[in-house]
Coordinates of C-alpha atoms in Angstrom, one line a residue:
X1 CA -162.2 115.1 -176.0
X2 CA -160.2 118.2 -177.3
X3 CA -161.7 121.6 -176.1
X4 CA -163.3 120.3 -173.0
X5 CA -159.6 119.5 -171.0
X6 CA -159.5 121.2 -167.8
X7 CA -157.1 124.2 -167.5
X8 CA -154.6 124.0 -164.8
X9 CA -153.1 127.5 -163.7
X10 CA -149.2 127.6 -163.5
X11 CA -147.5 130.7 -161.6
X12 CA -144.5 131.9 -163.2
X13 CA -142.2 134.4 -161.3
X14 CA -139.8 137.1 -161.9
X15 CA -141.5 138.1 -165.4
X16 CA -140.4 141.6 -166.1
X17 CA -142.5 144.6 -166.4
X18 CA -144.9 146.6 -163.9
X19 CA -148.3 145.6 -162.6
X20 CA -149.8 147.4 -165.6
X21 CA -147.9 145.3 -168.3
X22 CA -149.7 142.3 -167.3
X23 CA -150.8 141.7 -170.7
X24 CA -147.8 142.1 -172.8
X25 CA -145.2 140.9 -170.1
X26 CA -144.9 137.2 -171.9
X27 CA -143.8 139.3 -175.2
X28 CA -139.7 140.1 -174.0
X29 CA -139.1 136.9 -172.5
X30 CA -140.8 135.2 -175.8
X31 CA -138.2 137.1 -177.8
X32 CA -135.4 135.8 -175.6
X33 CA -136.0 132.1 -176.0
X34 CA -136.3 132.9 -179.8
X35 CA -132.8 133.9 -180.1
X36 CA -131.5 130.8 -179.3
X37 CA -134.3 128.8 -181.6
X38 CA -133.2 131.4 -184.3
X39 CA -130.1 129.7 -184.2
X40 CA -130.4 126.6 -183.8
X41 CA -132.6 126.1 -186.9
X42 CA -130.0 128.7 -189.0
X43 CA -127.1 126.2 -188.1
X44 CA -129.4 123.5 -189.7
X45 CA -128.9 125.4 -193.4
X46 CA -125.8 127.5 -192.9
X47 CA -123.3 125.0 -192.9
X48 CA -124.3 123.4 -196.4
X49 CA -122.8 126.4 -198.4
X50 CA -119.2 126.3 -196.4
X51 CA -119.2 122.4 -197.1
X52 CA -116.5 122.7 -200.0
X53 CA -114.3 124.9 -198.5
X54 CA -114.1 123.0 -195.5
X55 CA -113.0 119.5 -197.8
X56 CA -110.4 121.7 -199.4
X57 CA -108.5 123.2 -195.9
X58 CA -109.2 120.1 -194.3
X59 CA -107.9 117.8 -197.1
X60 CA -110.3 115.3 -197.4
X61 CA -113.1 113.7 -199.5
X62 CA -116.9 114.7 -200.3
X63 CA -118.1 111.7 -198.2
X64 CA -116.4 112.5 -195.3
X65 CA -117.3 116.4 -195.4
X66 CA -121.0 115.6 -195.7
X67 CA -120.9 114.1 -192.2
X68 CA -120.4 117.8 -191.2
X69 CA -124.1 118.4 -191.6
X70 CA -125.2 114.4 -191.4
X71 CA -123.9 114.0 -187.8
X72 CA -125.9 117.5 -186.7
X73 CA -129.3 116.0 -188.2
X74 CA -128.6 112.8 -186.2
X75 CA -128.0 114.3 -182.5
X76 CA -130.5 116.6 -182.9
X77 CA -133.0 114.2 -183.5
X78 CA -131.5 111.8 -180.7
X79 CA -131.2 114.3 -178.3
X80 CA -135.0 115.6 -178.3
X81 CA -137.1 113.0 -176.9
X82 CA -134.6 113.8 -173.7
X83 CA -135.9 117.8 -173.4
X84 CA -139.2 117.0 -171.6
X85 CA -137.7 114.8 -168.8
X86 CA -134.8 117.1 -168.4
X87 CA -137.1 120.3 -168.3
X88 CA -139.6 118.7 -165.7
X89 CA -135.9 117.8 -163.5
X90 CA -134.2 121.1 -163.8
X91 CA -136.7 123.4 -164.6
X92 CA -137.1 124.8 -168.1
X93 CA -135.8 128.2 -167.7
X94 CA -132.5 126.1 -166.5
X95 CA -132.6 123.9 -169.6
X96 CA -132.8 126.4 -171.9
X97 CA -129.7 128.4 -170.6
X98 CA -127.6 125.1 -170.3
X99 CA -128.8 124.2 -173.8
X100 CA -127.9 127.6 -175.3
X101 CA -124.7 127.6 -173.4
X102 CA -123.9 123.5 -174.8
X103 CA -124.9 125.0 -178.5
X104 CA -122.3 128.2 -177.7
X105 CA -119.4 126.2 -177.0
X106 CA -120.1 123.5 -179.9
X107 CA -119.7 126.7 -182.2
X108 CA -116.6 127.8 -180.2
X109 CA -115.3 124.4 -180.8
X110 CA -116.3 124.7 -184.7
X111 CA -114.5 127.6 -185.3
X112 CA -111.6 126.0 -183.5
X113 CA -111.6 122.8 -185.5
X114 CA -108.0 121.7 -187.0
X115 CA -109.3 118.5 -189.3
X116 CA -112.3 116.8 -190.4
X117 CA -112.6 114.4 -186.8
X118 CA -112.2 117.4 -184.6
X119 CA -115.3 119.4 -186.5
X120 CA -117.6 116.6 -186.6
X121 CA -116.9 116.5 -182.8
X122 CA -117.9 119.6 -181.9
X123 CA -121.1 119.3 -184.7
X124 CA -122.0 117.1 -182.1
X125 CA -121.9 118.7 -179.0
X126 CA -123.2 121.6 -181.1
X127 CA -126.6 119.7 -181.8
X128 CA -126.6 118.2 -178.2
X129 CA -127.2 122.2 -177.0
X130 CA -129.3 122.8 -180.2
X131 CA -131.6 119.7 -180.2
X132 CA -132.9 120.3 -176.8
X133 CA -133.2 124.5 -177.5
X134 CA -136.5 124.1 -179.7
X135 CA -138.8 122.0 -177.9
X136 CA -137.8 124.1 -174.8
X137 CA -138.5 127.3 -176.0
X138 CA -142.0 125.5 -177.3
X139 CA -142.4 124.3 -173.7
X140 CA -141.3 128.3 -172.2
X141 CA -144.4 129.5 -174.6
X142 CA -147.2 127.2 -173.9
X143 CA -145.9 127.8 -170.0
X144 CA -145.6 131.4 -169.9
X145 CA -148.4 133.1 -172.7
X146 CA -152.0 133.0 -171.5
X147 CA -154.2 130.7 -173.5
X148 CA -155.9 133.2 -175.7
X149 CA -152.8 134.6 -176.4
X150 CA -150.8 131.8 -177.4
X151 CA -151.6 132.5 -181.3
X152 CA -150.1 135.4 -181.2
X153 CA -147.1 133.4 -179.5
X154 CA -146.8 131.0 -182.2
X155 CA -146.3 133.3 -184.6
X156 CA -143.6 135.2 -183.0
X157 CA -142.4 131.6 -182.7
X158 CA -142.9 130.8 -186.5
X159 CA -140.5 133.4 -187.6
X160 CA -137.7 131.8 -186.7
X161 CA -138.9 128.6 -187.7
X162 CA -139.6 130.1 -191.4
X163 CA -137.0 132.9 -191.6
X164 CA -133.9 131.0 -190.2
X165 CA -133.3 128.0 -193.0
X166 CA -134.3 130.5 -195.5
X167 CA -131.4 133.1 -194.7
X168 CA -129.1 130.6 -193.9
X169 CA -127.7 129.8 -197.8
X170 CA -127.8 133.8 -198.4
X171 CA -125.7 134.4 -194.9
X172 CA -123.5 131.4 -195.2
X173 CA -122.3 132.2 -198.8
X174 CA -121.8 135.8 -198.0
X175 CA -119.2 134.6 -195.0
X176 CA -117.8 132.1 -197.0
X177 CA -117.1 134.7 -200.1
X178 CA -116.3 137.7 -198.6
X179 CA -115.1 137.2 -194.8
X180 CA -114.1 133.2 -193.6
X181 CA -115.3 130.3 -193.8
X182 CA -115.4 129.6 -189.9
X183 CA -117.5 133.0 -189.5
X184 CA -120.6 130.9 -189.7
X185 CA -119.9 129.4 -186.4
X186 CA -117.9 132.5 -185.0
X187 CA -121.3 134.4 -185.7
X188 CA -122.8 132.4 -183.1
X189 CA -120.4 133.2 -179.8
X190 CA -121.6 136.9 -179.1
X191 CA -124.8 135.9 -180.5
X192 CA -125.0 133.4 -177.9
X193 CA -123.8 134.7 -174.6
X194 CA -126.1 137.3 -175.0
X195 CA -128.7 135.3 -175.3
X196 CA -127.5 133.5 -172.4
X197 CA -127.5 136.8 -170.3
X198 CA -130.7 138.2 -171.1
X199 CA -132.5 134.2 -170.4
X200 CA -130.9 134.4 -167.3
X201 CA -132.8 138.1 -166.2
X202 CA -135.8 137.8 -168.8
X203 CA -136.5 134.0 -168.1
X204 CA -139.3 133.7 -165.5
X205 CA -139.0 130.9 -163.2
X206 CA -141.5 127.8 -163.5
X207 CA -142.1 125.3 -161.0
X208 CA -140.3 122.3 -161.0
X209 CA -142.6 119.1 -161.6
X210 CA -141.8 115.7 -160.2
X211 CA -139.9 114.7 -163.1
X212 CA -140.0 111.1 -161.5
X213 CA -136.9 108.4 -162.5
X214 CA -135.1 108.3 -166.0
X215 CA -136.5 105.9 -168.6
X216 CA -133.6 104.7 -169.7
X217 CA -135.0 101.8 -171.5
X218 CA -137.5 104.8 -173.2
X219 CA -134.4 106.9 -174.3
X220 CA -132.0 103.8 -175.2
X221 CA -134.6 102.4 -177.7
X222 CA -135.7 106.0 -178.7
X223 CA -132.1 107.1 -179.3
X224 CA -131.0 104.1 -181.6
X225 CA -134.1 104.2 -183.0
X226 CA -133.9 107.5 -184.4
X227 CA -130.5 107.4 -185.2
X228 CA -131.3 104.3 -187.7
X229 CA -134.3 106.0 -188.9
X230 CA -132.8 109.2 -189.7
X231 CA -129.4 108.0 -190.7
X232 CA -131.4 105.6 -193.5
X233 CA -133.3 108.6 -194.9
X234 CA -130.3 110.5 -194.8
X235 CA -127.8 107.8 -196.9
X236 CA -130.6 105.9 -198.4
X237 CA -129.6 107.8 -201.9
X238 CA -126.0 107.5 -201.5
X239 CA -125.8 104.0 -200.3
X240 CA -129.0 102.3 -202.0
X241 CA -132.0 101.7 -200.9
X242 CA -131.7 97.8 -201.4
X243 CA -128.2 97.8 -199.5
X244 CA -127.4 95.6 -196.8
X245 CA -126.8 98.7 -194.5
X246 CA -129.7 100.5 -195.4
X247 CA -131.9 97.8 -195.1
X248 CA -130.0 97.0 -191.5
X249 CA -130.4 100.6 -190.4
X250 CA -134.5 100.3 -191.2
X251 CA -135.0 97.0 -189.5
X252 CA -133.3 98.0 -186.7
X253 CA -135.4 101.2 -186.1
X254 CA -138.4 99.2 -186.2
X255 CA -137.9 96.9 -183.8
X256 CA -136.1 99.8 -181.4
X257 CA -139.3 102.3 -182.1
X258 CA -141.4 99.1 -181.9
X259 CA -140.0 98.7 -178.7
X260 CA -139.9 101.9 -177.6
X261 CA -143.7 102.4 -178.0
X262 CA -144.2 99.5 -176.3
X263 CA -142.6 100.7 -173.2
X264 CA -143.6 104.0 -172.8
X265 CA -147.4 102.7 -173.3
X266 CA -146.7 99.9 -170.0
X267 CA -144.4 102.4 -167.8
X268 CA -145.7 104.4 -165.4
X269 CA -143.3 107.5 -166.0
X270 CA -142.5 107.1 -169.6
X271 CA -139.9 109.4 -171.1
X272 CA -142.5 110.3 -173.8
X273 CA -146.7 109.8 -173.0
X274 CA -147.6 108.8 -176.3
X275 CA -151.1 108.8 -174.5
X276 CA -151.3 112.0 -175.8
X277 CA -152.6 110.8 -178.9
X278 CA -156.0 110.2 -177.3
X279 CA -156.0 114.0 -177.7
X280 CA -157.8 114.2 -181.3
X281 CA -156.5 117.7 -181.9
X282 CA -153.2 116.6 -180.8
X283 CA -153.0 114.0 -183.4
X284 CA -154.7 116.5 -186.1
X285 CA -152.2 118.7 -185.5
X286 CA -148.9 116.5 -186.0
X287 CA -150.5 115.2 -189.3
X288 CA -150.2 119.0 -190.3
X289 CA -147.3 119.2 -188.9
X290 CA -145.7 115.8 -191.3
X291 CA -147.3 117.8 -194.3
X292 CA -146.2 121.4 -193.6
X293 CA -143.1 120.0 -192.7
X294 CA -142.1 118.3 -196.0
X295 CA -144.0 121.5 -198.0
X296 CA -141.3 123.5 -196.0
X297 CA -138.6 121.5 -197.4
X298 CA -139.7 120.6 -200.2
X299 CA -139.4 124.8 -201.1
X300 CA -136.2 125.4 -199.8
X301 CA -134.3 122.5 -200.8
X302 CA -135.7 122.1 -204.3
X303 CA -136.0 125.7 -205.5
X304 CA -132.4 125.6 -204.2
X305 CA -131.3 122.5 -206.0
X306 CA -133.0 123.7 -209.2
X307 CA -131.7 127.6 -209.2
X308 CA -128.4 125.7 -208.6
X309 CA -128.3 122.9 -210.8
X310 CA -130.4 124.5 -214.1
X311 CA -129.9 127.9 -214.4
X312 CA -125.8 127.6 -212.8
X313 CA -126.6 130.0 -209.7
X314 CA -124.2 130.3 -206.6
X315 CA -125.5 129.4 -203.4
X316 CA -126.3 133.3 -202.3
X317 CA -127.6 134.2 -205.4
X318 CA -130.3 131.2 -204.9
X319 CA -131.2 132.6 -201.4
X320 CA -131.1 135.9 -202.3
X321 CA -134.0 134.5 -204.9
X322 CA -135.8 132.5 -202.3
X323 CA -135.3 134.9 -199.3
X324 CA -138.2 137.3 -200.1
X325 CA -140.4 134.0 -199.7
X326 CA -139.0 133.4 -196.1
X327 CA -139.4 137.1 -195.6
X328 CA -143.2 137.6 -196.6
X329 CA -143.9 134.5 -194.5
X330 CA -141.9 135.8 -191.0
X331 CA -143.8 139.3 -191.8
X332 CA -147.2 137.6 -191.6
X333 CA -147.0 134.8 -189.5
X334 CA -147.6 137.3 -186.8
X335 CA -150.6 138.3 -187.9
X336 CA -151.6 134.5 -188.4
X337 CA -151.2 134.2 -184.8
X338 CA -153.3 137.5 -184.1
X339 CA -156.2 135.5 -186.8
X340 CA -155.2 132.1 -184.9
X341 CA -156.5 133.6 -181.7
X342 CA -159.9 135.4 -182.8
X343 CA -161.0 132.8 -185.3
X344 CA -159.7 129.3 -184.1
X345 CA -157.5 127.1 -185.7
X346 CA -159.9 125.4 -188.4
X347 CA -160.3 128.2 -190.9
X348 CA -156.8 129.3 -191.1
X349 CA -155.2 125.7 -191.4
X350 CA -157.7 124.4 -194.1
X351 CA -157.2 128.3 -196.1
X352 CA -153.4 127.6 -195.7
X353 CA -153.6 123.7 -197.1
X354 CA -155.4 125.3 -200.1
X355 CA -153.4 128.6 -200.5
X356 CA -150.0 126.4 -199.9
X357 CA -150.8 123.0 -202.3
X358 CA -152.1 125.7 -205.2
X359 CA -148.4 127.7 -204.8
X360 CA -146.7 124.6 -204.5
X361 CA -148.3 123.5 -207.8
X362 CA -147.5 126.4 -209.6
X363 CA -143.9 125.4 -209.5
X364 CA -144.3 122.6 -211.4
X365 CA -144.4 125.4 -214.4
X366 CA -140.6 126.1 -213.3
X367 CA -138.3 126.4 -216.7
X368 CA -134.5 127.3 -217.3
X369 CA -136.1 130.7 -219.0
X370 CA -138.9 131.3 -216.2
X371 CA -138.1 135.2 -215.8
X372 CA -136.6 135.8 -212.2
X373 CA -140.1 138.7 -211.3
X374 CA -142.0 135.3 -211.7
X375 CA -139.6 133.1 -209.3
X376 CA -140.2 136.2 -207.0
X377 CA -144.0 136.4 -207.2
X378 CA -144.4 132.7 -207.1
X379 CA -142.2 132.2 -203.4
X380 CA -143.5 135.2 -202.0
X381 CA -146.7 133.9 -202.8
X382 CA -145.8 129.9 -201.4
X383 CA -144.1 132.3 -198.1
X384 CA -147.6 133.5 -197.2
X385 CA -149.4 130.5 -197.8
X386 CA -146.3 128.5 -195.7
X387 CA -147.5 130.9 -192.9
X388 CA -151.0 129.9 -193.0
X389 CA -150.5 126.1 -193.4
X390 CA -147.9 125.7 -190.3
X391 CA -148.8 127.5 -187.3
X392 CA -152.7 126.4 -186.8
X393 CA -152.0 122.9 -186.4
X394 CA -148.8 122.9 -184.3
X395 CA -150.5 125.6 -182.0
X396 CA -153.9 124.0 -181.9
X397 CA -151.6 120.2 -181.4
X398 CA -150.7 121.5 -177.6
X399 CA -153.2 124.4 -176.7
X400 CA -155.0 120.8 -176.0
X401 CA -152.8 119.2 -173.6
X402 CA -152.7 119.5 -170.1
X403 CA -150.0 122.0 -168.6
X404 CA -147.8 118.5 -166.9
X405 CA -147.3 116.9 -170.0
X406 CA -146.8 120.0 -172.7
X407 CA -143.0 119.2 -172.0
X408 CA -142.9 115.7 -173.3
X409 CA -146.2 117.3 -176.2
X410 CA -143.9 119.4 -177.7
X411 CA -140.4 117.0 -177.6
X412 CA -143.4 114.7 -179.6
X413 CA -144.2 117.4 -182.1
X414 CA -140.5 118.0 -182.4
X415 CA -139.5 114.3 -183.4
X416 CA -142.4 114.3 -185.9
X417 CA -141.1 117.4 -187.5
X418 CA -137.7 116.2 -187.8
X419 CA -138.7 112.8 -189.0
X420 CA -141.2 114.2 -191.2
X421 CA -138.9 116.8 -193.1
X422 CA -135.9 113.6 -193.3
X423 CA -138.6 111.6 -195.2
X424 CA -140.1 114.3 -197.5
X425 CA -136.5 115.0 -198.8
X426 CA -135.7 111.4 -199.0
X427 CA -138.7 110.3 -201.1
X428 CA -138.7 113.3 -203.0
X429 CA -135.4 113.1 -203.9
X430 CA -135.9 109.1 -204.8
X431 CA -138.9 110.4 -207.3
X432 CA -136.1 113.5 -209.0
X433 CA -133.8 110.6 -209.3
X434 CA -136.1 108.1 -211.1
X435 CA -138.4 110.5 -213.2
X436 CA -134.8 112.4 -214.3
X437 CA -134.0 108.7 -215.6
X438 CA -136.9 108.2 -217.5
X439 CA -137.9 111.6 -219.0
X440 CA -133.9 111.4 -219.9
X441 CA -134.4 107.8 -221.6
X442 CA -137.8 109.3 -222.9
X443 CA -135.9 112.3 -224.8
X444 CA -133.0 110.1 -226.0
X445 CA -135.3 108.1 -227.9
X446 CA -137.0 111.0 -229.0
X447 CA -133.7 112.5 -230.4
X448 CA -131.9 110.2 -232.4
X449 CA -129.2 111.0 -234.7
X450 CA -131.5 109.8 -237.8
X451 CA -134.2 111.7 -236.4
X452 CA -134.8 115.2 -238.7
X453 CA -134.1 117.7 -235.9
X454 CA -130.9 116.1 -234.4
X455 CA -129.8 115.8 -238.2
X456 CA -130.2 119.2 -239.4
X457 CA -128.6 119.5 -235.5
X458 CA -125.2 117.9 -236.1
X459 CA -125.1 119.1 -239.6
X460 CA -125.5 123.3 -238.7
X461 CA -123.2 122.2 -235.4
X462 CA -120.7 120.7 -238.1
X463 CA -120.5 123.9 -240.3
X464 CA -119.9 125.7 -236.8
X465 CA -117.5 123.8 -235.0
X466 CA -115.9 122.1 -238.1
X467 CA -115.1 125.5 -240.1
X468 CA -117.3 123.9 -243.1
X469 CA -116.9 120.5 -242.8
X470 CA -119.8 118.6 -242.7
X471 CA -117.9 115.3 -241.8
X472 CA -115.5 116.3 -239.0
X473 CA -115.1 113.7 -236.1
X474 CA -114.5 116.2 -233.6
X475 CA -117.4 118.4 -234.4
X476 CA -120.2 115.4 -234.0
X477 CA -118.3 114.5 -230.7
X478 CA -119.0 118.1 -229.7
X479 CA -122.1 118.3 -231.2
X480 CA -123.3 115.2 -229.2
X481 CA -121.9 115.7 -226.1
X482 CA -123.5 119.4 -226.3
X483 CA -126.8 117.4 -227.5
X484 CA -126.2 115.0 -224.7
X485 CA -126.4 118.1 -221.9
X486 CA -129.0 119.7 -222.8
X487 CA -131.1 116.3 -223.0
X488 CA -130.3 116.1 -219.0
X489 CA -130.6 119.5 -218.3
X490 CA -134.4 119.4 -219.9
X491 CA -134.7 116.0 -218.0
X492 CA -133.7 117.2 -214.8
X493 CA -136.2 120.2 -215.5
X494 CA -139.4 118.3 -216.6
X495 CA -138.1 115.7 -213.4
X496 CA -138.3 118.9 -211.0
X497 CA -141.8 120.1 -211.9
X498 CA -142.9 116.3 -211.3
X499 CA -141.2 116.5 -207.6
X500 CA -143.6 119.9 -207.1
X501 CA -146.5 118.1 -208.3
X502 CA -146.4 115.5 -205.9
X503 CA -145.6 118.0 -202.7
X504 CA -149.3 119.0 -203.3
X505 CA -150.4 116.6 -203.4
X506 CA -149.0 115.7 -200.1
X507 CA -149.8 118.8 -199.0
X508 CA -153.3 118.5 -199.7
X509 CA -153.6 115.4 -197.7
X510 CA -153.5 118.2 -194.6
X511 CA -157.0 119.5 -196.0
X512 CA -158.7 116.7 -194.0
X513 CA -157.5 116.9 -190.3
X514 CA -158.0 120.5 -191.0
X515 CA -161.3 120.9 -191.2
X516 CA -161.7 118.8 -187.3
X517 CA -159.1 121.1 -185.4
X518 CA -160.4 122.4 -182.5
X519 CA -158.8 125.6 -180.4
X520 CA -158.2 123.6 -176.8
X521 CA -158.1 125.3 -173.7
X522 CA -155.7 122.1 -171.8
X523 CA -152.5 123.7 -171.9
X524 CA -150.4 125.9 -169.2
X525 CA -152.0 129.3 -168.6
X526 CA -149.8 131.8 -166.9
X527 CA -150.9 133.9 -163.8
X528 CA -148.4 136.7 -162.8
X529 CA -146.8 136.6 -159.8
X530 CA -144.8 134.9 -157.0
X531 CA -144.5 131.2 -156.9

């Protein structure tokens, strides 16, 4: 089925450039929808850094802070499965400078917050802008690039996707430290009427579709749906995975995504057309995307946590660590996109779900004494193989869908990405927790106080801390609670390189829809000129 769709032309108007740019005219508007993608993804990373400063002015506790960057994750995802109806009613030019503008003021609002409530209010408003700028500017790509040009596209695309949550820790510490805490959303006013300005002149004007009436039985059971979903992956740790609310918050997604899907497959204008699964490369694709997604993830949050947490780093020395990783991949993914469009989608995803497993797998060497040059080499390396593995399979996902429904394809894709990345932290973490337990457990037994080592341990800690007193109280208290950290230090360690393990593996499940993507030809194609 994939490949042999039937093109349907789409005339775009007011594209900038003269007759004899035709070629390159998608590339400036391309770079206009990317600034406001840029930023919603950075405010996805950014935040986490400023987190306790903002308990300390605002005066309140951890749990309450965290909902700073909990609530975000939940609009966004609520508000996505909305983008696809809303860019078929207004256009998508239109819904892209309202979204940009939404995401604008939520930052205005940000940096104006006076407590805890008022913040997490304008989080929200923030991600109702933010949620609905990245399956737009998807949509704006697929509508405006020509077909065999829509690698090249992508990989524009895919350095803000990369580049964004890697730079975010580095930037977000650097504001924090040095200037104020609320320049991480102040950063995003000029930033953001710009962008604004230039959509509204650089933008090219699509033709409206028959968008059709809302679904509002579609976006109600989508909505709380995801919210369960997402908020359960988000608190499962915190709360327990056994608790009452967890276990609430995951029935009730069931039956609301249960319901969901059975509604949009018996409407006749569904808010989503999950009949886009019939497309095989379509549902390839998204099974890349699930696997890229938590590989992603998987690199930026757990590098993070273990630069952090075992060897004592600050949040912008980690990213200045993990940067050049982000870097190398935003530098090539262009050049993936220039492959993606001469060589097809197959040999580029399945060299990426090898390249990006085998770096991923490497990390599972990590150590408190792994010399920094290595750290370096080793994410530069998992940057380039991060380019390969992502953009093939999300391009190749909607170059096979017809032009009418690569709206609704990519607020689809978008979901997936979202849910995908929620899960992948929350199972990984669930695996750090319980592996940290038992390699701790394993090395307490292994270290006893009548073993040989701890002995000759407490005795040489005795003669230091107890000025030659073999027998001092307070130097085995010292000695043990010193004995004691480094046991969950190494456990936390050995715990780490198990979590790495196992993201190649999941990584390497992608190896199989790889090697059936197909290059479609069923999405928009743009012809230049008047509507």
């Amino acid at each position: 089925m994939a490949g042999h769709e039937r093109v349907r032309t789409e005339v775009v108007s007011g594209l900038p450039g003269g007759e004899g740019s035709r070629e390159g005219r998608w590339i400036i508007p391309v770079l206009v929808a990317l600034i406001g993608a840029f930023m919603a993804i950075l405010d996805s990373s950014i935040v986490n850094v400023a987190l306790p400063t903002m308990m300390r002015v605002f005066n309140t506790d951890t749990a309450t802070i965290e909902w700073v960057v909990t609530i975000y994750m939940l609009a966004l995802g609520v508000v996505v499965p909305l983008s696809g109806w809303l860019g078929d009613k207004l256009g998508f030019k239109l819904l892209y400078i309202l979204s940009l503008g939404v995401f604008t003021l939520g930052s205005l609002l940000c940096t104006l917050s006076w407590n805890v409530d008022s913040m997490i209010a304008a989080r929200v408003i923030q991600a109702l802008g933010g949620g609905m700028i990245m399956p737009t500017t998807m949509s704006i790509i697929y509508r405006l690039v020509p077909r065999e040009k829509q690698g090249s596209a992508m990989g524009i695309f895919g350095m803000a996707m990369i580049v964004a949550p890697a730079i975010g820790p580095t930037l977000g510490g650097y504001l924090v430290e040095y200037v104020d805490w609320r320049w991480i959303f102040t950063i995003n006013l000029p930033v953001g009427v710009l962008g604004v300005i230039l959509s509204w002149f650089y933008l090219p004007v699509f033709p409206r579709r028959e968008a059709g009436r809302l679904d509002i039985g579609g976006a109600v059971t989508a909505a709380v749906g995801l919210f369960c979903l997402l908020l359960a992956l988000s608190k499962g740790g915190d709360w327990g995975w056994s608790s009452e609310a967890i276990v609430l918050l995951f029935y009730t997604s069931a039956v609301s995504l249960g319901l969901f899907i059975y509604l949009e497959l018996t409407q006749e204008n569904p808010l989503l057309d999950l009949r886009v699964f019939r497309y095989l490369t379509f549902t390839l694709g998204n099974v890349i995307v699930i696997v890229t997604s938590i590989g992603l993830f998987a690199g930026v949050f757990y590098i993070s946590f273990f630069l952090q947490v075992a060897r004592g780093l600050g949040a912008m020395e980690t990213g200045l660590i993990t940067m050049p990783g982000a870097l190398a991949s935003g530098l090539v993914m262009p050049l993936t996109g220039w492959l993606y469009d001469r060589l097809g989608p197959r040999p580029l995803a399945v060299a990426g779900m090898l390249w990006l497993g085998w770096t991923t797998y490497i990390f599972h060497h990590l150590d408190v004494i792994t010399p920094t040059a290595t750290l370096y080499l080793w994410v530069i390396l998992r940057g380039l193989g991060m380019s390969l593995a992502m953009m093939p399979g999300q391009t190749a996902a909607l170059s096979v869908v017809p032009a009418e429904l690569v709206g609704r394809a990519s607020a689809i894709t978008n979901i997936i990405n979202r849910v995908s990345s929620s899960f992948g932290i929350a199972v990984l973490t669930t695996v750090l927790n319980n592996r940290t337990a038992m390699h701790a457990a394993h090395l307490a037994n292994e270290v006893t106080a009548s073993s040989l080592a701890a002995g000759e341990f407490f005795r040489q800690a005795g003669l230091l801390l107890g000025g030659g007193s073999t027998a001092g109280d307070q130097a085995r208290t010292l000695a043990a609670a010193y004995l004691q950290g480094i046991i969950a230090r190494t456990a936390f360690v050995r715990a780490i390189d198990d979590v790495f393990i196992i993201a190649a593996l999941i990584i390497l499940v992608g190896l199989l829809p790889a090697f059936f993507l197909q290059k479609g030809s069923g999405a928009a194609r743009a012809t230049f000129g008047g509507e």
